[in-house]
Amino acid sequence: MKSMDNKLLIRYILGKANQKESEQIAEWIKESPENLEQFSFLKAQFTFSTMPNTIFQDRRKNFVYGMMRVAAILLVPLIAGIIYLYFANNKTNDKYLEACRQTELLQEQHQGSVTYIANAGTKSLVVLPDSSIVRLNGESKLIVPQRFAADVRELFLTGEGYFEVRHHDDWPMNVRTANGVTVKVLGTTFNLSAYENDEKVKVTLIEGSIVVKEDKSNHEHKILPNQEINIDVNNSNARSASDMKLPKIKHADIYKNTGWVKGELIFDNTPMTDVVKQLERWYGVNIHVTDEDIMKYHFTATFTTESITRVLEYMKFSSRLKYDINGSDVYIQKAGS
Amino acid sequence: MYIPPDIEIIERLKEITLAIRSGSKEIFKSVYLAEYNNLVHFINSYLRNKQDSEDLAQETMLAIWENRETLDPNKNFRSYLYTIARNKSLNYLRDNAKRRRGNSLQESENLINTLALSSNSVEQEIIGLELQEFIERIYLSLPEKVVRTFKMSRQDGLTYKEIAKKLGITTKVVEYHISITLKALRFSLEAFNEDNNSVLKDEIYGQ
């Protein structure tokens, strides 16, 4: 059967079709997947656009215009019905507002902050109260106040985040970490890697300007675009200045440091100790390495959207390792042992 | 300062989820009252049985409450709610098909509603709830005048000329407003899509 008249379909959806029409339409729907899809689409649109209590009003307007275009000839009862719905419920839902007011009270009790978590094996995008954007890598946590203070935008990160901070001259942003390093910016794009189980904190600046401060000593280091700074984590526990290692500032390989944002897992002569950690964060698996020697290996490769199996296969081939997977546990040994 | 109700809700949906997760009965009750009629409307659209739709709506809210500890504040609460309602409705329809031997037209409609409910269109609408919240957040980050121009174009369907006339600005300014809104949407929606791409997850478990 050729395409069904939308007007008739709409009457059927509204329950206004008579027996004969209903049978006809039912037959037509069952004829082909395309017909079913056309029907399903119209029905879903109608269902969601005519909700009795709307949260956001504008959707209803969309459907009214849509329906008016579709129902070419004015079917007076049809249009009247829809317009009635439109005007009758044209107010935002009071119950949600009430819930909002109550959360405001709760929020104050919880010191008004929100924690965003990206578990191992996932990535997350967070939009901050000032509309800056933070992308979180696996096994990362970002704590953000519900509203930034008037004089400073302060937040807390453990793990890895790629920050795109909106510029405000008199409103600096401070990103604190658990490793005794704070990044201070006005408006920039940078990558901050501060995992609690890493030996160092690495900040890579893509554009803008930032100051990286060591909390313990209050030493501040200014970084320029395309530079990275590596700060030894143990510095925050050092008992004297002579125990601290000087932070290293060098030219950054932006591609290598921020590949994760685009879904690229990059190893560049990376020691196996770090490879294991990165794989765990990326895939959400637990890796057990039986031969200690393996941890001294170095590894170079780039993966995009490969499965953990593919990565392990590659390692097996290139480094003569063998592996075994059991659920989310991965066991790696030397081949021939 | 008067804050339009929509904006407050957008900012608070996440907090509402967190509050329910930690067991706030008052807030859950408000949300229950807010969504109940909508849920019934949605379910009944496919079940065509008011009483049973009301039962399923209540079951859905009960399921949310009983499993509140698994609520994820980073996921859209409403999408989650409607997904559960949808699944319960599909189960109901399938049970119905086995149980009842009504007249063939009823059976036929039951089948059609089952197919329509399990179709991708419904999924798109449910995801759309999340997208809608996301888009409203983007609007929030743009100047009011810019968003107003954009909405007049995309939602009210006015031409640039008409908008310019109404607002007392030039069409060049209208074009500018539209273009920065599109840029903001495109930029953020790309990230939104990346997040929703569970390619990696599929790869892992598809081994």
Coordinates of C-alpha atoms in Angstrom, one line a residue, chain B:
Chain B
M1 CA 16.4 38.9 41.2
Y2 CA 13.6 36.8 39.5
I3 CA 14.9 33.5 38.3
P4 CA 12.6 31.8 35.7
P5 CA 11.3 28.5 37.1
D6 CA 12.8 26.5 34.2
I7 CA 16.3 27.5 35.1
E8 CA 16.0 26.5 38.7
I9 CA 14.8 23.1 37.8
I10 CA 17.6 22.5 35.4
E11 CA 20.2 23.4 37.9
R12 CA 18.6 21.2 40.5
L13 CA 17.7 18.0 38.7
K14 CA 21.1 16.6 39.7
E15 CA 20.7 17.6 43.3
I16 CA 17.3 16.1 43.3
T17 CA 18.7 12.8 42.2
L18 CA 21.4 13.0 44.9
A19 CA 18.8 13.8 47.5
I20 CA 16.6 10.8 46.6
R21 CA 19.6 8.6 46.6
S22 CA 20.4 9.6 50.1
G23 CA 16.8 8.8 51.1
S24 CA 15.0 12.1 51.2
K25 CA 11.3 11.1 51.4
E26 CA 10.0 14.7 51.0
I27 CA 11.9 15.3 47.8
F28 CA 10.9 11.9 46.4
K29 CA 7.3 12.7 47.2
S30 CA 7.5 16.0 45.3
V31 CA 9.0 14.3 42.3
Y32 CA 6.4 11.5 42.5
L33 CA 3.6 14.1 42.4
A34 CA 5.3 15.9 39.6
E35 CA 5.8 12.9 37.3
Y36 CA 2.9 10.7 38.2
N37 CA 0.5 12.1 35.6
N38 CA 3.1 12.2 33.0
L39 CA 4.0 8.6 33.6
V40 CA 0.4 7.5 33.4
H41 CA 0.0 9.5 30.2
F42 CA 3.1 7.8 28.7
I43 CA 2.2 4.3 29.8
N44 CA -1.5 4.6 28.9
S45 CA -0.6 5.8 25.5
Y46 CA 0.6 2.3 24.8
L47 CA -1.4 0.2 27.2
R48 CA -4.8 1.8 26.5
N49 CA -6.0 0.8 30.0
K50 CA -6.2 3.6 32.6
Q51 CA -6.3 1.5 35.7
D52 CA -3.4 -0.7 34.7
S53 CA -1.4 2.3 33.6
E54 CA -1.9 3.9 37.0
D55 CA -0.7 0.6 38.6
L56 CA 2.4 0.5 36.5
A57 CA 3.2 4.2 37.2
Q58 CA 3.1 3.4 40.9
E59 CA 5.2 0.3 40.4
T60 CA 7.7 2.4 38.5
M61 CA 8.0 5.0 41.3
L62 CA 8.3 2.2 43.9
A63 CA 11.1 0.6 41.9
I64 CA 13.0 3.9 41.8
W65 CA 12.6 4.3 45.6
E66 CA 13.6 0.8 46.4
N67 CA 16.7 1.0 44.3
R68 CA 17.5 4.6 45.1
E69 CA 21.0 3.8 46.1
T70 CA 21.9 2.9 42.6
L71 CA 20.7 6.3 41.2
D72 CA 23.5 8.0 39.3
P73 CA 23.4 11.8 39.6
N74 CA 25.4 12.2 36.4
K75 CA 22.6 10.5 34.5
N76 CA 19.3 12.2 33.7
F77 CA 16.7 11.2 36.2
R78 CA 13.8 11.5 33.9
S79 CA 15.3 9.4 31.2
Y80 CA 15.9 6.7 33.8
L81 CA 12.4 7.0 35.1
Y82 CA 10.8 6.6 31.6
T83 CA 13.1 3.8 30.7
I84 CA 11.9 1.8 33.7
A85 CA 8.3 2.7 32.9
R86 CA 8.8 1.6 29.3
N87 CA 10.3 -1.7 30.3
K88 CA 7.5 -2.5 32.7
S89 CA 5.0 -1.5 30.0
L90 CA 6.6 -3.9 27.5
N91 CA 6.5 -6.7 30.0
Y92 CA 2.9 -6.0 30.6
L93 CA 2.0 -6.0 26.9
R94 CA 3.9 -9.2 26.3
D95 CA 2.1 -10.9 29.2
N96 CA -1.2 -9.6 27.9
A97 CA -0.6 -11.1 24.5
K98 CA -0.1 -14.5 26.0
R99 CA -3.0 -14.2 28.4
R100 CA -5.8 -12.6 26.6
R101 CA -7.6 -13.9 23.6
G102 CA -9.7 -10.8 22.8
N103 CA -11.1 -10.1 19.4
S104 CA -8.5 -9.9 16.6
L105 CA -8.6 -6.1 16.4
Q106 CA -7.6 -5.9 20.1
E107 CA -4.9 -8.4 19.6
S108 CA -3.7 -6.5 16.6
E109 CA -3.6 -3.2 18.4
N110 CA -1.8 -4.9 21.3
L111 CA 0.8 -6.1 18.9
I112 CA 1.1 -2.7 17.2
N113 CA 1.5 -0.9 20.5
T114 CA 4.1 -3.4 21.6
L115 CA 6.1 -2.9 18.4
A116 CA 5.7 0.9 18.6
L117 CA 6.8 1.0 22.3
S118 CA 9.9 -1.1 21.6
S119 CA 10.8 1.0 18.6
N120 CA 13.8 3.3 18.4
S121 CA 11.5 6.3 18.3
V122 CA 10.6 5.9 21.9
E123 CA 14.2 5.5 22.8
Q124 CA 15.0 8.7 21.0
E125 CA 12.3 10.6 22.9
I126 CA 13.6 9.3 26.2
I127 CA 17.1 10.3 25.3
G128 CA 15.6 13.5 24.2
L129 CA 14.6 14.3 27.8
E130 CA 18.3 14.2 28.6
L131 CA 19.3 16.1 25.6
Q132 CA 16.7 18.7 26.4
E133 CA 18.2 19.3 29.8
F134 CA 21.6 19.5 28.3
I135 CA 20.5 22.0 25.7
E136 CA 18.8 24.2 28.3
R137 CA 22.1 24.2 30.2
I138 CA 23.9 25.5 27.1
Y139 CA 21.3 28.2 26.7
L140 CA 22.0 29.2 30.2
S141 CA 25.6 29.8 29.4
L142 CA 24.8 32.2 26.7
P143 CA 23.6 35.8 27.0
E144 CA 19.8 36.1 27.3
K145 CA 19.4 38.2 24.1
V146 CA 21.3 35.7 22.1
V147 CA 19.2 32.8 23.2
R148 CA 16.0 34.8 22.7
T149 CA 16.9 35.4 19.1
F150 CA 17.7 31.8 18.6
K151 CA 14.5 30.5 20.1
M152 CA 12.4 32.9 18.0
S153 CA 14.0 31.4 14.9
R154 CA 14.1 27.7 15.8
Q155 CA 11.1 27.4 18.0
D156 CA 8.7 30.1 16.9
G157 CA 9.7 29.7 13.2
L158 CA 10.2 33.4 12.5
T159 CA 12.4 34.6 9.6
Y160 CA 15.5 36.6 10.4
K161 CA 13.7 39.6 9.0
E162 CA 10.7 39.1 11.3
I163 CA 13.0 38.7 14.3
A164 CA 15.0 41.8 13.4
K165 CA 11.8 43.8 13.1
K166 CA 10.3 42.5 16.4
L167 CA 13.5 43.1 18.4
G168 CA 14.5 46.3 16.8
I169 CA 17.9 45.0 15.6
T170 CA 19.5 44.4 12.3
T171 CA 19.4 41.1 10.5
K172 CA 23.2 41.0 10.7
V173 CA 22.9 40.9 14.5
V174 CA 20.3 38.2 14.2
E175 CA 22.7 36.1 12.1
Y176 CA 25.4 36.7 14.6
H177 CA 23.2 35.5 17.5
I178 CA 22.2 32.4 15.6
S179 CA 25.7 31.6 14.6
I180 CA 27.2 31.8 18.1
T181 CA 24.3 29.7 19.5
L182 CA 24.9 27.0 16.9
K183 CA 28.6 27.0 17.7
A184 CA 28.0 26.5 21.4
L185 CA 25.5 23.8 20.7
R186 CA 27.7 22.0 18.2
F187 CA 30.7 22.2 20.5
S188 CA 28.9 20.8 23.5
L189 CA 26.8 18.3 21.6
E190 CA 29.9 16.8 20.2
A191 CA 31.1 16.1 23.7
F192 CA 27.6 14.8 24.6
N193 CA 27.8 12.3 21.8
E194 CA 31.2 11.2 22.7
D195 CA 30.0 10.4 26.2
N196 CA 27.1 8.4 24.9
N197 CA 29.4 6.4 22.6
S198 CA 29.9 3.3 24.6
V199 CA 32.2 1.8 21.9
L200 CA 34.8 0.9 24.4
K201 CA 32.4 -0.8 26.7
D202 CA 31.0 -2.8 23.8
E203 CA 34.4 -3.8 22.8
I204 CA 35.4 -5.1 26.2
Y205 CA 32.3 -7.2 26.8
G206 CA 32.1 -8.3 23.2
Q207 CA 35.4 -10.2 23.4

